[in-house]
Coordinates of C-alpha atoms in Angstrom, one line a residue:
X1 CA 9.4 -23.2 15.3
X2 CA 6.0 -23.8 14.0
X3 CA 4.6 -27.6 13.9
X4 CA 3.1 -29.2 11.0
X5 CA 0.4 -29.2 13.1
X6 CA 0.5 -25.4 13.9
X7 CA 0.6 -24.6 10.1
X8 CA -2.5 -26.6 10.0
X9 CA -4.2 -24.5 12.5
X10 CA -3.1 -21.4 11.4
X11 CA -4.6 -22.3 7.7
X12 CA -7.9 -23.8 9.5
X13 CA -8.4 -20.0 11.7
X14 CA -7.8 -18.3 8.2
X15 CA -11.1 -20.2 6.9
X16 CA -12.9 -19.6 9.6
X17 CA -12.3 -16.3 9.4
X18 CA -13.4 -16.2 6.0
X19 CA -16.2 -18.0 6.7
X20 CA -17.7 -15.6 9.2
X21 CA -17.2 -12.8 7.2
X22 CA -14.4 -11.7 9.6
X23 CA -12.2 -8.9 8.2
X24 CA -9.0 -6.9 9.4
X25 CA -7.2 -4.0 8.5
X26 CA -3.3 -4.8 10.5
X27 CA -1.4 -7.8 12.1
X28 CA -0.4 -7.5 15.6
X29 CA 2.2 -10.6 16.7
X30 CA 4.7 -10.9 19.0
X31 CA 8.5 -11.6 18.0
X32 CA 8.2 -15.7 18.5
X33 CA 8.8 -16.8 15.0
X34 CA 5.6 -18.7 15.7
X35 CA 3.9 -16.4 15.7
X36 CA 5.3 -15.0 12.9
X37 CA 4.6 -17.6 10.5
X38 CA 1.6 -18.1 11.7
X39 CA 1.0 -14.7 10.5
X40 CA 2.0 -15.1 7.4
X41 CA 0.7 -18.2 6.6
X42 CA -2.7 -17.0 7.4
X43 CA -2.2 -13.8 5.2
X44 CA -1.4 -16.2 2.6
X45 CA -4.4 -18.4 3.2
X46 CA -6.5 -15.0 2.9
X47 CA -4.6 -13.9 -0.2
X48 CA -4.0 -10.8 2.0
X49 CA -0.2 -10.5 2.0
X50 CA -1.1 -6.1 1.6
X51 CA -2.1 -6.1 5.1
X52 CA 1.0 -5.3 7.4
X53 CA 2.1 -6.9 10.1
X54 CA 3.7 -5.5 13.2
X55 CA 6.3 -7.6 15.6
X56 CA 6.1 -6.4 19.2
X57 CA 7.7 -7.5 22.4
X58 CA 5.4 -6.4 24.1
X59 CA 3.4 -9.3 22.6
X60 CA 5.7 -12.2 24.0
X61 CA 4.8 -15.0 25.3
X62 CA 4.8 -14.7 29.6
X63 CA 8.0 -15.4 30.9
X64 CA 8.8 -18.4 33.3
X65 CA 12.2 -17.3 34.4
X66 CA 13.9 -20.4 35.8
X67 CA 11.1 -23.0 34.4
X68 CA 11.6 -21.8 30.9
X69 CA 12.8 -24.9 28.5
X70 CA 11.9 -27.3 31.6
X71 CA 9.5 -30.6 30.3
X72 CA 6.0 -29.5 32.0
X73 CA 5.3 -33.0 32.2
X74 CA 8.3 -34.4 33.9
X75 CA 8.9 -30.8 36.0
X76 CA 5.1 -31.3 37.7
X77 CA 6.1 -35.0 38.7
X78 CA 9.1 -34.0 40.2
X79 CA 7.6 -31.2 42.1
X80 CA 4.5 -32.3 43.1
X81 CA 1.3 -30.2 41.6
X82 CA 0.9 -28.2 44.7
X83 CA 4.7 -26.9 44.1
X84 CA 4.6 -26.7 40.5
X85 CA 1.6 -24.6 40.2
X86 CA 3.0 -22.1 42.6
X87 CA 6.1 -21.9 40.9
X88 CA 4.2 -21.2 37.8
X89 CA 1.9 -18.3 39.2
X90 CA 5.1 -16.5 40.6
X91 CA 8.0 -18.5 38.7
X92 CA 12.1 -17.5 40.1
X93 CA 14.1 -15.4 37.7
X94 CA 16.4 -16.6 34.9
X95 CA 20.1 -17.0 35.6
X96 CA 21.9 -14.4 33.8
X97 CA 23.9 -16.8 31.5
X98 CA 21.1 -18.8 31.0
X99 CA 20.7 -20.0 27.0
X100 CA 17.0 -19.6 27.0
X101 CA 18.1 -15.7 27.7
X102 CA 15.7 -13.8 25.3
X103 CA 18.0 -11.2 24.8
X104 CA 20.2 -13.0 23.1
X105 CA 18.4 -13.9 20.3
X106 CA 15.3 -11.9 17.7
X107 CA 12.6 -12.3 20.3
X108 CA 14.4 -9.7 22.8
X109 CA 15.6 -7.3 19.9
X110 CA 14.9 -3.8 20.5
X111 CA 14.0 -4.1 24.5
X112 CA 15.2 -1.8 26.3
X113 CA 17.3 -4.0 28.9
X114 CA 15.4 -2.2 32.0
X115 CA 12.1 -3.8 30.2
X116 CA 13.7 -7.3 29.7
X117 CA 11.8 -9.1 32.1
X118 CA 14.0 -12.3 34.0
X119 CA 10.8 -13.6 35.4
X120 CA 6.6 -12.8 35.3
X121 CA 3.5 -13.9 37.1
X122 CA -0.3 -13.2 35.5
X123 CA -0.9 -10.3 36.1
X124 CA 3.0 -8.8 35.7
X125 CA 2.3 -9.8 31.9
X126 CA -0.7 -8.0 32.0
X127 CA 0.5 -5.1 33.1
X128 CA 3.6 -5.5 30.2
X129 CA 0.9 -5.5 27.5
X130 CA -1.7 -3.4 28.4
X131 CA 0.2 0.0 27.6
X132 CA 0.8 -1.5 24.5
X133 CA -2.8 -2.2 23.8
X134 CA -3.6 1.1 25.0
X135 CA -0.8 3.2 22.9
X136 CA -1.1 1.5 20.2
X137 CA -4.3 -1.2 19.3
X138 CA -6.6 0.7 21.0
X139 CA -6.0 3.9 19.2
X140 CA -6.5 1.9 16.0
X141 CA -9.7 -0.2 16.4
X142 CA -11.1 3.9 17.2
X143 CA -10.7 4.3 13.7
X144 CA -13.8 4.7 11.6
X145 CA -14.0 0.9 10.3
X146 CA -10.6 -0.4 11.5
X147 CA -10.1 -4.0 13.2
X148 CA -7.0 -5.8 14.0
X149 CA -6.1 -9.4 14.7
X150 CA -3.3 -9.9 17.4
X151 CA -1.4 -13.7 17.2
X152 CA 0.2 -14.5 20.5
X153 CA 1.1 -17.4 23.2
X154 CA -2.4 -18.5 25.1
X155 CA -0.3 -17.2 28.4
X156 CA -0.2 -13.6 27.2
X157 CA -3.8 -13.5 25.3
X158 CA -5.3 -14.4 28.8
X159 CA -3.5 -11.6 30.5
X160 CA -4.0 -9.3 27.7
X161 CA -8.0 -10.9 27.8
X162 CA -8.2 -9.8 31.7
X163 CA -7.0 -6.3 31.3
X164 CA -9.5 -5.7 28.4
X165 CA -12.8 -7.7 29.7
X166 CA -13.8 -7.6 33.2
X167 CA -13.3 -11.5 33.7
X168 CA -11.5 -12.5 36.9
X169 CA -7.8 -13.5 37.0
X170 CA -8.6 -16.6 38.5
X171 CA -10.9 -17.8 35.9
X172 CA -8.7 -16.1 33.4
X173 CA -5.5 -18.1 34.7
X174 CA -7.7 -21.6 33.5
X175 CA -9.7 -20.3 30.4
X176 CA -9.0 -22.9 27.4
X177 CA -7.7 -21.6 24.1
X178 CA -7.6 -23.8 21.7
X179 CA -4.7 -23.7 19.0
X180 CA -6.0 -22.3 16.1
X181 CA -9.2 -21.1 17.5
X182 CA -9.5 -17.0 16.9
X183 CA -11.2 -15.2 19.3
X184 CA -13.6 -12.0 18.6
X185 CA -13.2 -9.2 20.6
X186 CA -16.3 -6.4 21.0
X187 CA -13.8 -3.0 22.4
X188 CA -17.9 -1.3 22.4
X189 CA -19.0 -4.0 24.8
X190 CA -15.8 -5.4 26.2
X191 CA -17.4 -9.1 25.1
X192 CA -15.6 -12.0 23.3
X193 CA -16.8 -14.5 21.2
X194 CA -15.0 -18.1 19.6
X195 CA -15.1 -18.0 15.8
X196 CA -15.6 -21.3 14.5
X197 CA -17.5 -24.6 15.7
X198 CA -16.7 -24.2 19.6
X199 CA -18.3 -21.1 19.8
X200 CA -21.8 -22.7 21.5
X201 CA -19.3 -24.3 24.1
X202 CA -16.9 -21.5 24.7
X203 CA -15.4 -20.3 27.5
X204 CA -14.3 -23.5 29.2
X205 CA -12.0 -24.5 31.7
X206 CA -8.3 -25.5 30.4
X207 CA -7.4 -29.1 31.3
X208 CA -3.9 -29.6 32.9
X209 CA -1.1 -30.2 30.7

């Protein structure tokens, strides 16, 4: 669910969006209810609630397989960094009767089980979203005067961010984005841009977490 916090930030990205004059014609989001809300609490905050939304799996958050519901904090100690970061960049598959399944719940609703993934690096999530982007977004920003905003986990906006801008996975893999912080996308130029008052420092290097 979304944090206090996170309703904050989704409220704050609204005004910033505002306040840069920043318009859009359709909500992208994954199926994270999240994401959801955070959807429509910034439709809300825009007084936009005529602007639909679409929920796609494709827009799910990367998945860790086995390390999914595991305390990043208390996982890294016990493995060592060295370990833990490996795992991470190619993480082991779920166990089938595992309860953080995501077919068992919304978020997998409508996957076709072939397409479930149990487990994804970087650039596997890349390449689950970048059809997506190419069937579906991309076809729409091509319309005369149309723009979108997508709302997704920082894990699958840097692999989406890789297979749209030519920026290398490895500095993709530790690019910081903030919570709350929207991020303008040029599909003419391929560039991106941070809306808001860390667009002078932006992009940065993630710290560890």
């Amino acid at each position: 669910p979304l944090s206090e916090l996170g309703e904050q930030q989704a409220v704050e990205a609204a005004r910033l969006l505002l306040e840069e004059g920043i318009c859009f014609d359709h909500v992208y989001c994954s199926k994270l209810k999240r994401t959801i809300k955070t959807s429509w609490l910034l439709l809300e905050e825009l007084d936009a609630f005529d602007i639909p939304i679409t929920q796609a799996w494709q827009l799910n958050e990367r998945m860790y397989g086995a390390l999914t519901g595991l305390n990043k904090k208390a996982t890294r100690l016990q493995l060592g960094e060295l370990h833990y970061e490996q795992l991470r960049r190619e993480p082991p598959p779920m166990e089938d009767d595992s309860c953080y399944d995501p077919s068992r719940g919304s978020v997998g609703r409508g996957v076709p089980p072939e397409l479930m993934p149990r487990k994804e690096s970087f650039e596997d999530t890349t390449r689950r979203v970048m059809p997506y982007w190419n069937d579906e977004i991309l076809p729409r920003l091509h319309e005369t005067g149309k723009s979108v905003l997508i709302i997704s986990s920082k894990n699958l906006l840097r692999s989406l961010i890789v297979g749209i801008t030519d920026l290398p996975i490895d500095q993709a893999v530790e690019l910081d984005i903030p919570n709350g912080m929207p991020i303008a996308f040029n599909p003419k130029d391929g560039t991106l841009r941070a809306v808001g008052p860390l667009a002078d420092s932006w992009p940065r290097k993630a710290e560890s977490t």
